[in-house]
Amino acid sequence: MEHVPALDEDLKKTLGPATAKVLAEQLGLHTALDLLHHYPRRYAERGELTSLAELSDQIDEHVTVVAQVADARILTFNGGRGKRLEVTITDGSGRLQLVFFGAGVHKPHKDLLPGTRAMFAGKVGMFNRKLQLSHPAYEPLSQDASDRDAATAFASQLIPIYPACAKLESWKIAKCVDAVLPSAQDAVDPLPAALREGRGLVPLTEALSKIHRPGTKADIEDARQRLKWDEAFVLQVALARRRHADSQLPAVPRRPAPGGLLDAFDAKLPFTLTDGQQKVSKEIFDDLATEHPMHRLLQGEVGSGKTMVALRAMLAVVDSGGQAAMLAPTEVLAQQHHRSITEMMGELAEGGMLGGSDQGTKVVLLTGSMGMPARRQALLDLVTGEAGVVIGTHALIEDKVQFHDLGLVVVDEQHRFGVEQRDALRSKGKQPPHLLVMTATPIPRTVAMTVFGDLETSVLDQLPAGRSPIATHVVPSKDKPHFLARAWERVREEVEKGHQAYVVCPRIGDGEDDPKKKATEDDGDKRPPLAVVEIAEELTRGPLAGMSVEVLHGRMDPADKDDVMRRFAAGEVKVLVATTVIEVGVNVPNSTVMVIMDADRFGVSQLHQLRGRVGRGSAPGLCLLVSEMHEASPARARLAAVAATLDGFELSRIDLEQRREGDVLGQAQSGVRSSLRMLAVIEDEEVIAEAREEATRVVAEDPTLEGLPGLRTALDALLDTEREQYLEKG
């Protein structure tokens, strides 16, 4: 039987099956190494009592507090048949009541005498308007220090408080950690010795020992610095290897032909490109001209003209004899892109057709819901090379789709390929095609380095001339109902001036989206989110009676969706009540006002995206964020932040600071979530940037990491299947 290193052994062997089962099921910890990387959330000092005053923010959460018993008394009820033990504990900042019932009162009554100091863990509840812990677990802190020095040392000892669960309190996790801590000696250090010494970082075994059992606060700081570096560096090495491997692949250089399609397109543009568009286009054209596949992320503010930049790149590839495919996340968006690209190109999009230009090419649409004849024709145009540009959804990736010569793939918005999809599209090119990923969600630099670390980044932060400013206001519909009435009047005024409006709701309301399923943990007694179908009905009967109001949402039949979008774009529909399907890419310059219902239920970046749908023409835009939340609530503070700035990068920072990292790194990055335990993407900007530089250097010198076995082992641990897929995306 092969020898299993102690760190990789199942915890059942060390801790027994019952404890191992709870650790695995509740906390996702399976091996000694997992447990060593389950770091304390904070540290309490025995002499310093954890603040009870802060517990009011943590109702319904599991907490661990260190406090002293002030008094304890047994009360009887039900004519003396029932017993209740009430214990009051204090820490100088506040008092908290503990309650024990029934036969369970005698042991705590004996253990918790006034003056006893202990750790208590339980779920914070509220009874008679007072905070309490019901039947908490407790662990008395023994005071067996004999002399004064020992007593002082005892008082300043740091107690690790671990992220815990109802079935396993923090101090029980601490005992489990004690059992596996000796095996930390076997931990393989992933950092090259020169890097570690050059940066003054402690060895890994020392860091693990100090993070779990610190003697001083300086120990904690040493350990944190070291463990942050591990996380940042191992992840950046994985990304650097990905970039290195990509740079070794062959690709066909694609250069636009002088006097060709791109020149003809540029000549008929009714405006000049912004400096930003020209700069980014140059970066892209330089990449396309090389013999290795381009891997570039194009970030641009809402409305900064990314589609124009991507279209010019696509035309350059068509010029050089290749084909370009644009992948959109939804059918609505694919149809929208197809419509706007064919409009921008005019007769250049009718290559080979009567009245089409000699320099033109065919632009085809391919989606899952197309009729058979149209689909057959599109597939034929792709395989013969007749169509130089194709815009589609996932349908592009199917086996049946064959290209004549695929040279460029443009991935639009929110849609990071899974490994299978990327390989499926890659295999459709004779050689790997160039890749351009676009996003309208501005991403802080460190997140871009962490999430899109295998791509080079271009940023468009300048709005084209003629884009109008957007005013944003919060409408507190509960405190000031007349504000909401005024909002509908504003919509009416805009429509009467000949403009159009969006009303966005968080839910469809067609019976299939049951609000009970959607309720989040913190919703409590909140009503279900407002729904498209209901709001459209209310508006038609009430404040917007007599206007053409239509609905748009993801569960409509594709033909109906397209029909509504077409009529809205043509100005026949005046008010569109929709879900977030309009969040990206929908471009109707005549829309000037957007009302977002229950705006507090959307994220900051999402609100910014939605707002970018108005003010796209020459008339100024107006965005109204309707919320019933109280003025002092965090949700209202978030809305105020959105109203205060149009700078997407600023908002994305706010967004990241307010949400947990895992949410921001999102589904596509779920594999990284568990590897970033110590690193905070926003705060640790310096560590990430430096780790990226070091990683790039290490990989350039030793691409297979032959001379760094410790680093290879750490990479294998990071790149389990799920994380492997994360890195293959992009």
XYZ file of C-alpha atoms in Angstrom:
730
model
C 0.000 0.000 0.000
C 1.431 3.400 -0.912
C 2.393 5.743 1.907
C -0.077 8.627 2.355
C 1.613 11.738 3.780
C 0.083 12.696 7.147
C -1.199 15.966 5.680
C -3.269 14.200 3.014
C -4.724 11.591 5.342
C -8.449 11.574 5.926
C -9.320 13.278 9.223
C -11.216 10.137 10.327
C -7.877 8.562 11.281
C -6.781 11.459 13.480
C -10.080 12.743 14.880
C -12.477 9.805 14.638
C -15.418 9.349 12.231
C -18.024 11.497 14.050
C -15.921 14.692 14.222
C -14.482 14.123 10.728
C -18.022 13.817 9.358
C -19.090 17.192 10.832
C -15.899 18.892 9.566
C -16.446 17.486 6.071
C -20.173 18.165 5.798
C -20.405 21.518 7.569
C -17.051 23.135 6.776
C -15.764 21.237 3.721
C -12.605 20.094 5.567
C -11.441 16.569 4.679
C -7.685 16.305 5.376
C -5.172 17.583 7.928
C -3.985 20.083 5.309
C -7.548 21.415 4.850
C -7.838 21.881 8.607
C -4.469 23.670 8.830
C -5.768 26.102 6.197
C -8.962 26.741 8.202
C -7.590 29.904 9.786
C -8.983 31.643 12.890
C -11.426 34.435 12.052
C -10.089 36.572 14.910
C -8.388 36.236 18.293
C -9.730 37.020 21.756
C -7.435 37.822 24.666
C -8.288 36.166 27.936
C -7.757 39.473 29.682
C -9.740 41.398 27.102
C -13.395 40.473 26.903
C -14.987 40.183 23.514
C -17.355 43.048 22.954
C -20.918 42.047 23.780
C -22.012 45.510 22.621
C -21.507 44.460 18.997
C -23.828 41.462 19.143
C -26.946 43.424 18.129
C -25.603 43.316 14.531
C -25.304 39.535 14.650
C -28.814 38.268 15.407
C -29.304 34.682 14.154
C -25.544 34.224 13.746
C -23.327 31.768 15.614
C -20.939 33.693 17.829
C -18.207 32.918 20.327
C -17.713 35.352 23.204
C -15.331 35.466 26.153
C -17.017 36.914 29.256
C -17.433 36.719 32.997
C -20.484 35.439 34.882
C -22.176 38.283 36.793
C -25.012 36.249 38.304
C -26.907 33.000 37.848
C -30.339 32.042 39.186
C -32.796 29.199 38.743
C -36.433 30.188 38.154
C -39.398 27.838 38.258
C -42.579 27.930 36.190
C -45.636 25.693 35.579
C -46.269 25.484 39.329
C -42.682 24.460 40.056
C -42.633 21.635 37.497
C -40.453 23.554 34.970
C -37.006 25.012 35.663
C -35.078 27.696 33.873
C -31.511 28.818 34.586
C -30.764 32.443 33.701
C -27.098 33.449 33.642
C -26.027 37.044 33.050
C -22.542 37.517 31.613
C -20.643 40.764 31.180
C -17.505 42.027 29.505
C -17.555 45.687 30.537
C -19.029 46.751 27.174
C -22.404 45.119 27.656
C -24.417 42.346 29.292
C -25.918 39.242 27.761
C -28.387 36.704 29.090
C -27.891 32.957 28.736
C -30.830 30.588 29.290
C -30.891 26.858 29.990
C -34.083 24.799 30.429
C -35.315 21.583 31.980
C -32.991 18.849 33.133
C -30.105 20.672 31.443
C -29.905 23.390 34.162
C -27.938 21.604 36.893
C -24.491 21.228 35.305
C -24.234 24.861 34.055
C -25.582 26.040 37.458
C -22.660 24.230 39.123
C -20.060 25.324 36.495
C -21.057 28.942 35.957
C -20.655 30.531 39.367
C -20.414 34.352 39.563
C -16.863 35.452 38.758
C -16.209 32.464 36.425
C -14.669 33.436 33.138
C -15.534 31.247 30.136
C -15.984 31.054 26.390
C -19.607 30.807 25.296
C -20.864 29.835 21.833
C -24.374 29.847 20.446
C -26.853 31.522 18.158
C -27.755 35.099 19.061
C -31.504 35.407 19.591
C -33.910 38.074 20.785
C -36.430 37.558 23.616
C -38.490 40.346 25.205
C -36.363 42.840 23.258
C -33.201 41.519 24.924
C -30.345 39.648 23.276
C -29.809 36.132 24.550
C -28.045 32.852 23.840
C -30.262 29.838 24.425
C -28.511 26.670 25.660
C -25.057 27.898 24.597
C -22.058 25.598 24.685
C -19.394 26.860 27.104
C -15.805 26.175 28.081
C -14.586 27.608 31.409
C -11.142 29.230 31.195
C -9.158 27.790 34.079
C -7.334 30.232 36.368
C -4.685 27.873 37.660
C -1.815 30.352 37.251
C 0.042 30.328 40.582
C 2.140 33.484 40.578
C 1.522 36.969 39.240
C 3.780 36.688 36.162
C 2.045 33.534 35.087
C -1.308 35.232 35.656
C -0.276 38.146 33.424
C 0.925 35.755 30.730
C -2.346 33.858 31.060
C -4.415 37.053 30.721
C -2.643 38.180 27.557
C -2.791 34.773 25.886
C -4.469 34.934 22.470
C -7.419 32.591 21.983
C -8.101 31.740 18.312
C -11.784 32.046 17.370
C -12.502 29.821 14.356
C -15.299 30.027 11.779
C -17.549 27.423 13.435
C -20.944 25.782 13.040
C -23.754 24.741 15.366
C -22.415 21.174 15.660
C -18.794 22.117 16.328
C -17.884 25.119 18.469
C -14.741 27.173 17.959
C -12.844 25.615 20.893
C -13.610 22.099 19.646
C -12.174 23.086 16.266
C -9.140 24.440 18.159
C -8.695 20.997 19.760
C -8.915 19.357 16.319
C -6.255 21.767 15.062
C -4.052 20.866 18.051
C -4.276 17.229 16.965
C -3.026 17.919 13.422
C -0.647 20.834 14.114
C 2.443 18.570 14.549
C 1.961 17.367 10.937
C 2.499 20.980 9.736
C 6.198 20.037 9.853
C 5.567 17.960 6.690
C 4.053 20.890 4.770
C 5.878 21.464 1.480
C 6.906 25.106 1.097
C 5.739 26.410 -2.305
C 7.782 29.628 -2.256
C 11.262 29.499 -3.828
C 13.811 30.053 -1.020
C 15.305 33.131 -2.722
C 11.899 34.787 -2.990
C 11.033 33.995 0.637
C 14.314 35.293 1.998
C 14.332 38.327 -0.296
C 10.957 39.397 1.065
C 11.640 38.482 4.679
C 8.789 35.950 4.872
C 8.734 33.242 7.568
C 8.861 29.556 6.471
C 5.495 27.881 5.913
C 5.655 25.544 8.934
C 6.339 28.540 11.184
C 3.484 30.520 9.565
C 0.998 27.685 10.175
C 2.107 27.358 13.770
C 1.867 31.118 14.377
C -1.527 31.593 12.722
C -3.108 28.874 14.910
C -1.183 29.303 18.144
C 0.265 32.848 18.217
C 2.245 34.003 21.225
C 1.917 37.677 20.274
C 0.056 39.890 17.828
C 3.304 40.213 15.855
C 3.181 36.421 15.304
C -0.258 36.775 13.704
C 0.994 39.544 11.409
C 4.055 37.466 10.329
C 1.853 34.480 9.571
C -0.740 36.505 7.650
C 1.865 38.176 5.434
C 3.384 34.814 4.600
C 0.074 33.013 3.930
C -1.211 35.856 1.746
C 1.916 35.539 -0.371
C 1.344 31.800 -0.776
C -2.185 32.315 -2.056
C -1.303 35.163 -4.386
C 1.868 33.570 -5.722
C 0.543 30.039 -6.384
C -2.496 31.456 -8.190
C -0.365 33.865 -10.242
C 2.038 31.047 -11.193
C -0.923 29.021 -12.462
C -2.036 32.006 -14.554
C 1.506 32.777 -15.741
C 1.892 29.169 -16.918
C -1.371 29.521 -18.789
C -0.108 32.703 -20.500
C 3.196 31.018 -21.269
C 1.507 27.963 -22.804
C -0.742 30.211 -24.907
C 2.247 32.184 -26.133
C 3.765 28.952 -27.463
C 0.726 28.093 -29.610
C 0.845 28.922 -33.297
C -1.720 31.277 -34.877
C -2.192 32.797 -38.310
C -1.183 36.491 -38.255
C -4.172 38.586 -39.381
C -3.408 41.963 -40.922
C -6.023 44.189 -42.610
C -5.542 44.582 -46.389
C -4.946 48.170 -47.577
C -8.037 49.459 -49.399
C -10.013 46.487 -48.068
C -13.114 45.992 -45.939
C -11.803 47.809 -42.835
C -10.762 50.888 -44.833
C -14.142 50.926 -46.604
C -15.922 50.695 -43.212
C -13.797 53.457 -41.624
C -14.436 55.713 -44.631
C -18.195 55.592 -44.116
C -18.163 56.163 -40.333
C -20.154 59.338 -39.549
C -17.880 60.161 -36.571
C -14.241 59.898 -35.580
C -13.085 57.283 -33.090
C -12.149 58.520 -29.610
C -8.462 58.545 -28.638
C -9.214 55.602 -26.344
C -10.774 53.580 -29.168
C -7.777 54.296 -31.404
C -5.269 53.338 -28.693
C -7.062 50.067 -27.837
C -7.563 49.222 -31.532
C -3.820 49.581 -32.047
C -3.110 47.161 -29.142
C -5.534 44.654 -30.666
C -4.207 45.024 -34.238
C -0.628 44.571 -32.959
C -1.691 41.319 -31.247
C -3.561 40.077 -34.322
C -0.458 40.566 -36.466
C 1.640 38.126 -34.378
C 2.118 34.399 -34.880
C 0.665 33.526 -31.448
C -3.000 33.768 -30.480
C -4.106 37.060 -28.962
C -5.653 36.710 -25.477
C -6.991 40.101 -24.552
C -9.601 41.436 -22.143
C -11.310 44.630 -23.287
C -12.910 46.478 -20.375
C -14.964 49.487 -21.187
C -17.423 51.708 -19.416
C -21.035 51.277 -20.434
C -21.347 53.031 -23.795
C -17.615 53.571 -24.324
C -17.813 52.014 -27.793
C -16.438 48.503 -27.193
C -18.638 46.997 -29.904
C -17.135 49.395 -32.449
C -13.589 48.351 -31.423
C -14.519 44.647 -31.601
C -16.221 45.080 -34.990
C -13.140 46.752 -36.480
C -10.999 43.849 -35.200
C -13.438 41.400 -36.800
C -13.317 43.269 -40.122
C -9.508 43.277 -40.026
C -9.571 39.482 -39.730
C -12.092 39.175 -42.596
C -9.797 41.419 -44.645
C -6.980 38.947 -44.168
C -9.134 36.086 -45.482
C -10.348 34.744 -42.099
C -13.706 34.635 -40.304
C -14.723 36.194 -36.986
C -17.306 34.895 -34.502
C -18.944 36.883 -31.710
C -20.414 34.888 -28.842
C -23.194 36.604 -26.840
C -24.695 35.318 -23.559
C -28.371 35.642 -24.552
C -30.474 35.498 -27.707
C -31.773 39.031 -27.095
C -28.205 40.300 -27.077
C -27.114 38.215 -30.082
C -30.036 39.598 -32.104
C -29.293 43.121 -30.908
C -25.607 42.817 -31.921
C -26.576 41.378 -35.296
C -28.986 44.233 -35.914
C -26.594 46.993 -34.853
C -23.584 45.516 -36.728
C -25.507 45.103 -39.991
C -26.825 48.677 -39.595
C -23.318 50.054 -38.967
C -21.897 48.181 -41.959
C -24.742 48.941 -44.370
C -24.070 47.517 -47.845
C -20.707 46.144 -46.574
C -22.747 43.517 -44.667
C -24.331 42.278 -47.905
C -21.335 40.710 -49.599
C -22.359 38.564 -52.557
C -25.919 39.929 -52.515
C -27.620 42.178 -55.000
C -26.848 45.784 -54.072
C -24.101 44.627 -51.713
C -20.612 46.075 -51.857
C -17.788 44.289 -53.724
C -15.619 44.659 -50.645
C -18.426 43.427 -48.354
C -18.964 40.156 -46.570
C -22.005 38.360 -45.206
C -22.961 38.857 -41.552
C -25.010 35.938 -40.232
C -26.867 35.232 -36.997
C -26.919 31.766 -35.432
C -29.066 31.032 -32.370
C -30.740 27.928 -30.966
C -34.288 29.031 -31.733
C -33.829 29.852 -35.441
C -36.052 28.057 -37.949
C -34.487 25.171 -39.867
C -34.204 26.855 -43.316
C -32.480 29.984 -41.900
C -30.211 27.822 -39.773
C -29.246 25.615 -42.726
C -28.364 28.680 -44.801
C -26.280 30.183 -41.958
C -24.321 26.918 -41.519
C -23.686 26.788 -45.263
C -22.459 30.413 -45.312
C -20.000 29.584 -42.516
C -18.526 26.439 -44.030
C -18.064 28.025 -47.485
C -16.546 31.187 -46.011
C -19.303 33.287 -47.603
C -20.040 34.728 -44.141
C -17.025 36.576 -42.763
C -18.805 37.560 -39.544
C -21.109 35.402 -37.417
C -22.901 36.457 -34.260
C -24.446 33.798 -32.082
C -25.143 32.195 -28.731
C -23.924 28.808 -27.452
C -25.360 27.423 -30.689
C -22.024 28.428 -32.311
C -20.210 25.774 -30.304
C -22.246 22.793 -31.527
C -20.574 20.024 -33.512
C -22.529 20.779 -36.668
C -21.053 24.291 -36.915
C -18.013 24.285 -39.219
C -15.992 27.327 -40.289
C -14.054 27.866 -43.472
C -11.205 29.617 -41.570
C -11.960 30.884 -38.037
C -9.477 33.622 -37.144
C -11.001 35.534 -34.214
C -13.442 34.764 -31.402
C -15.001 37.705 -29.539
C -16.703 36.741 -26.270
C -19.171 39.342 -25.086
C -20.000 40.049 -21.474
C -20.501 37.848 -18.440
C -19.590 34.846 -20.401
C -16.339 33.204 -19.564
C -15.901 29.996 -21.481
C -15.809 26.706 -19.741
C -12.905 24.570 -20.812
C -15.044 22.349 -23.060
C -16.603 25.321 -24.857
C -13.297 27.013 -25.429
C -11.713 23.860 -26.787
C -14.769 23.194 -28.947
C -14.483 26.650 -30.529
C -10.699 26.463 -30.783
C -10.899 23.195 -32.627
C -13.020 24.887 -35.298
C -10.003 26.917 -36.406
C -7.250 25.351 -38.528
C -4.972 26.851 -35.888
C -6.029 28.348 -32.528
C -8.008 31.544 -33.249
C -7.253 34.895 -31.621
C -9.451 35.679 -28.590
C -10.967 38.951 -27.384
C -13.085 38.935 -24.197
C -15.230 42.043 -23.630
C -16.824 43.221 -20.415
C -18.752 46.372 -19.550
C -18.322 45.730 -15.840
C -15.299 47.775 -14.835
C -12.999 45.563 -12.806
C -10.451 46.946 -10.337
C -6.923 46.207 -11.485
C -6.225 43.592 -8.805
C -9.397 41.672 -9.578
C -8.497 41.729 -13.264
C -5.076 40.322 -12.326
C -6.677 37.608 -10.200
C -9.725 36.689 -12.250
C -8.577 37.419 -15.785
C -4.903 36.924 -15.021
C -4.306 34.894 -18.179
C -5.381 37.798 -20.417
C -3.667 41.031 -21.356
C -5.953 43.955 -20.471
C -7.075 46.985 -22.479
C -9.273 49.653 -20.899
C -11.678 52.048 -22.636
C -12.539 54.742 -20.130
C -13.541 57.599 -22.396
C -17.115 58.111 -23.578
C -17.684 58.935 -27.258
C -18.656 62.517 -28.102
C -22.398 63.104 -28.109
C -23.114 60.782 -25.177
C -25.284 62.612 -22.676
C -24.847 62.796 -18.915
C -27.155 60.618 -16.804
C -28.693 62.057 -13.627
C -29.445 59.430 -10.960
C -31.772 59.881 -7.961
C -32.970 57.619 -5.164
C -36.780 57.480 -4.790
C -37.699 56.434 -1.202
C -41.143 55.051 -2.027
C -42.098 54.111 1.542
C -41.006 57.306 3.344
C -42.136 59.592 0.523
C -44.823 57.991 -1.659
C -45.328 61.300 -3.526
C -41.759 60.886 -4.878
C -42.845 57.676 -6.637
C -45.922 59.416 -8.075
C -43.568 62.128 -9.373
C -41.323 59.435 -10.928
C -44.229 58.190 -13.072
C -45.034 61.798 -14.042
C -41.412 62.179 -15.230
C -41.799 59.034 -17.364
C -44.965 60.518 -18.890
C -43.214 63.843 -19.597
C -40.306 62.101 -21.361
C -42.667 59.992 -23.507
C -44.695 63.087 -24.401
C -41.445 64.707 -25.605
C -41.112 61.769 -28.009
C -38.669 59.702 -25.891
C -38.963 56.196 -24.416
C -38.539 54.599 -20.992
C -37.450 51.387 -19.277
C -38.928 50.068 -16.034
C -36.825 47.277 -14.507
C -38.068 44.739 -11.935
C -36.172 41.959 -10.141
C -38.736 39.235 -10.889
C -40.836 38.054 -13.849
C -44.033 37.156 -11.975
C -45.366 34.612 -14.455
C -45.999 32.044 -11.731
C -42.795 30.114 -12.409
C -40.514 32.298 -10.318
C -41.869 31.516 -6.878
C -40.656 34.270 -4.506
C -40.327 31.727 -1.682
C -37.466 30.092 -3.563
C -35.861 33.410 -4.303
C -35.935 34.773 -0.741
C -32.428 35.341 0.537
C -31.465 34.707 4.144
C -31.629 38.348 5.120
C -35.030 38.933 3.572
C -36.793 38.029 6.794
C -40.349 39.306 6.559
C -39.737 41.349 3.420
C -42.397 41.096 0.748
C -41.515 39.255 -2.473
C -39.603 41.323 -5.068
C -41.734 43.350 -7.478
C -42.535 41.566 -10.729
C -42.544 42.648 -14.385
C -45.979 41.234 -15.173
C -47.678 42.862 -12.146
C -45.984 46.257 -12.473
C -46.778 46.426 -16.222
C -50.444 45.796 -15.396
C -50.489 48.451 -12.631
C -48.863 51.039 -14.890
C -51.226 50.349 -17.795
C -54.240 50.730 -15.520
C -52.828 53.611 -13.485
C -50.096 56.229 -13.928
C -49.185 55.330 -17.549
C -52.696 54.580 -18.840
C -53.081 55.229 -22.554
C -49.392 54.619 -23.372
C -47.999 51.594 -25.197
C -46.449 49.548 -22.378
C -44.923 46.111 -23.170
C -43.036 43.466 -21.171
C -39.733 41.712 -21.921
C -38.211 38.850 -19.938
C -36.104 35.743 -20.413
C -38.925 33.197 -20.432
C -40.769 34.698 -23.415
C -40.742 32.908 -26.737
C -37.627 34.086 -28.692
C -39.734 35.327 -31.613
C -41.901 37.391 -29.224
C -38.807 38.781 -27.513
C -37.325 39.817 -30.827
C -40.619 41.364 -31.917
C -40.892 43.457 -28.724
C -37.242 44.582 -28.991
C -37.685 45.474 -32.666
C -40.810 47.541 -31.974
C -39.143 49.232 -28.984
C -36.090 50.060 -31.120
C -38.425 51.435 -33.816
C -40.158 53.675 -31.250
C -43.575 51.970 -31.465
C -43.384 50.740 -27.843
C -42.973 53.689 -25.472
C -42.375 51.962 -22.111
C -40.597 48.624 -21.766
C -41.103 46.822 -18.431
C -38.311 44.268 -18.240
C -36.063 42.119 -16.092
C -32.284 42.487 -16.310
C -32.316 40.921 -19.808
C -31.763 44.498 -20.963
C -28.694 44.863 -18.744
C -26.098 44.448 -21.451
C -25.791 45.636 -24.991
C -29.342 46.818 -25.620
C -28.952 50.063 -27.518
C -31.961 52.340 -28.084
C -30.618 55.932 -28.232
C -34.143 57.384 -27.915
C -34.569 55.962 -24.372
C -33.986 58.695 -21.833
C -35.439 57.465 -18.551
C -35.124 54.289 -16.499
C -37.021 53.444 -13.309
C -35.513 50.544 -11.336
C -38.035 49.038 -8.897
C -36.699 47.461 -5.669
C -33.310 48.830 -6.675
C -31.834 47.646 -3.338
C -32.153 44.059 -4.628
C -29.551 44.635 -7.357
C -25.783 44.832 -6.954
C -23.881 48.094 -7.448
C -22.260 46.998 -10.721
C -25.584 45.709 -12.025
C -27.304 49.045 -11.321
C -24.470 50.812 -13.141
C -24.876 48.459 -16.117
C -28.633 48.989 -16.247
C -28.302 52.753 -16.004
C -26.015 52.683 -19.038
C -29.003 51.818 -21.241
C -30.300 55.424 -21.101
C -28.715 58.681 -22.252
C -27.250 56.953 -25.305
C -28.498 59.659 -27.660
C -28.282 63.434 -27.605
C -30.940 63.945 -24.868
C -29.825 63.689 -21.208
C -30.592 60.450 -19.342
C -32.429 60.027 -16.053
C -32.235 56.981 -13.776
C -34.560 56.628 -10.762
C -33.710 54.042 -8.089
C -36.913 53.131 -6.251
C -36.530 51.533 -2.817
C -38.583 50.956 0.323
C -35.466 50.530 2.449
C -34.951 52.813 5.443
C -32.662 55.808 4.992
C -30.094 54.513 7.504
C -29.848 51.018 5.972
C -26.699 49.738 4.195
C -28.847 49.100 1.098
C -29.733 52.795 0.881
C -26.067 53.739 1.341
C -25.291 51.517 -1.658
C -27.941 53.253 -3.766
C -26.647 56.670 -2.685
C -23.157 55.619 -3.869
C -24.551 54.706 -7.307
C -26.433 58.007 -7.501
C -23.284 59.939 -6.552
C -20.964 58.807 -9.352
C -20.941 57.631 -12.967
C -17.424 56.203 -12.596
C -17.757 52.446 -12.994
C -14.281 51.727 -11.596
C -15.082 53.670 -8.426
C -18.376 51.757 -8.103
C -16.734 48.392 -8.684
C -14.411 49.091 -5.750
C -17.393 49.987 -3.544
C -19.130 46.849 -4.748
C -16.148 44.692 -3.908
C -15.701 46.253 -0.472
C -19.348 45.615 0.383
C -19.601 42.051 -0.837
C -17.649 38.952 0.016
C -14.830 38.267 -2.400
C -16.310 34.948 -3.435
C -19.426 36.661 -4.711
C -17.391 39.053 -6.773
C -15.119 36.440 -8.223
C -18.449 34.872 -9.035
C -19.535 31.527 -10.362
C -16.911 31.372 -13.067
C -14.246 31.658 -10.431
C -15.805 29.338 -7.881
C -12.664 27.233 -7.897
C -10.586 30.068 -6.531
C -12.895 30.800 -3.709
C -11.551 28.140 -1.444
C -7.959 29.043 -2.283
C -8.336 32.680 -1.219
C -8.724 32.418 2.522
C -6.286 35.053 3.644
C -5.937 37.272 0.581
C -8.352 40.193 0.207
C -8.364 41.185 -3.441
C -8.921 44.899 -2.831
C -6.720 45.448 0.245
C -3.807 43.320 -0.897
C -3.264 45.090 -4.191
C 0.498 45.326 -3.643
C 0.939 41.644 -2.787
C -1.014 40.581 -5.903
C 0.888 42.910 -8.243
C 4.266 41.802 -6.833
C 3.266 38.120 -6.888
C 2.304 38.466 -10.540
C 5.731 39.907 -11.401
C 7.561 37.183 -9.460
C 5.383 34.457 -10.996
C 5.969 35.705 -14.537
C 9.731 35.724 -13.898
C 9.768 32.242 -12.318
C 7.746 30.720 -15.182
C 9.878 32.412 -17.859
C 13.011 30.884 -16.285
C 11.531 27.427 -15.628
C 8.197 26.840 -17.444
C 7.788 23.258 -16.167
C 8.894 24.236 -12.602
C 11.377 21.347 -12.750
C 13.602 22.958 -10.118
C 10.705 23.868 -7.782
C 9.024 20.631 -6.631
C 7.356 22.372 -3.662
C 5.666 24.853 -5.965
C 4.568 22.061 -8.299
C 2.943 20.233 -5.385
C 1.098 23.404 -4.299
C -0.110 23.936 -7.876
C -1.436 20.385 -8.070
C -3.364 21.023 -4.862
C -4.763 24.292 -6.235
C -5.631 22.792 -9.587
C -8.045 20.118 -8.620
C -10.665 19.576 -11.297
C -12.842 22.529 -10.453
C -9.978 24.997 -10.293
C -8.432 23.551 -13.424
C -11.630 24.562 -15.195
C -11.480 28.044 -13.695
C -8.031 28.536 -15.162
C -9.089 27.132 -18.496
C -11.720 29.856 -18.730
C -10.864 33.199 -20.173
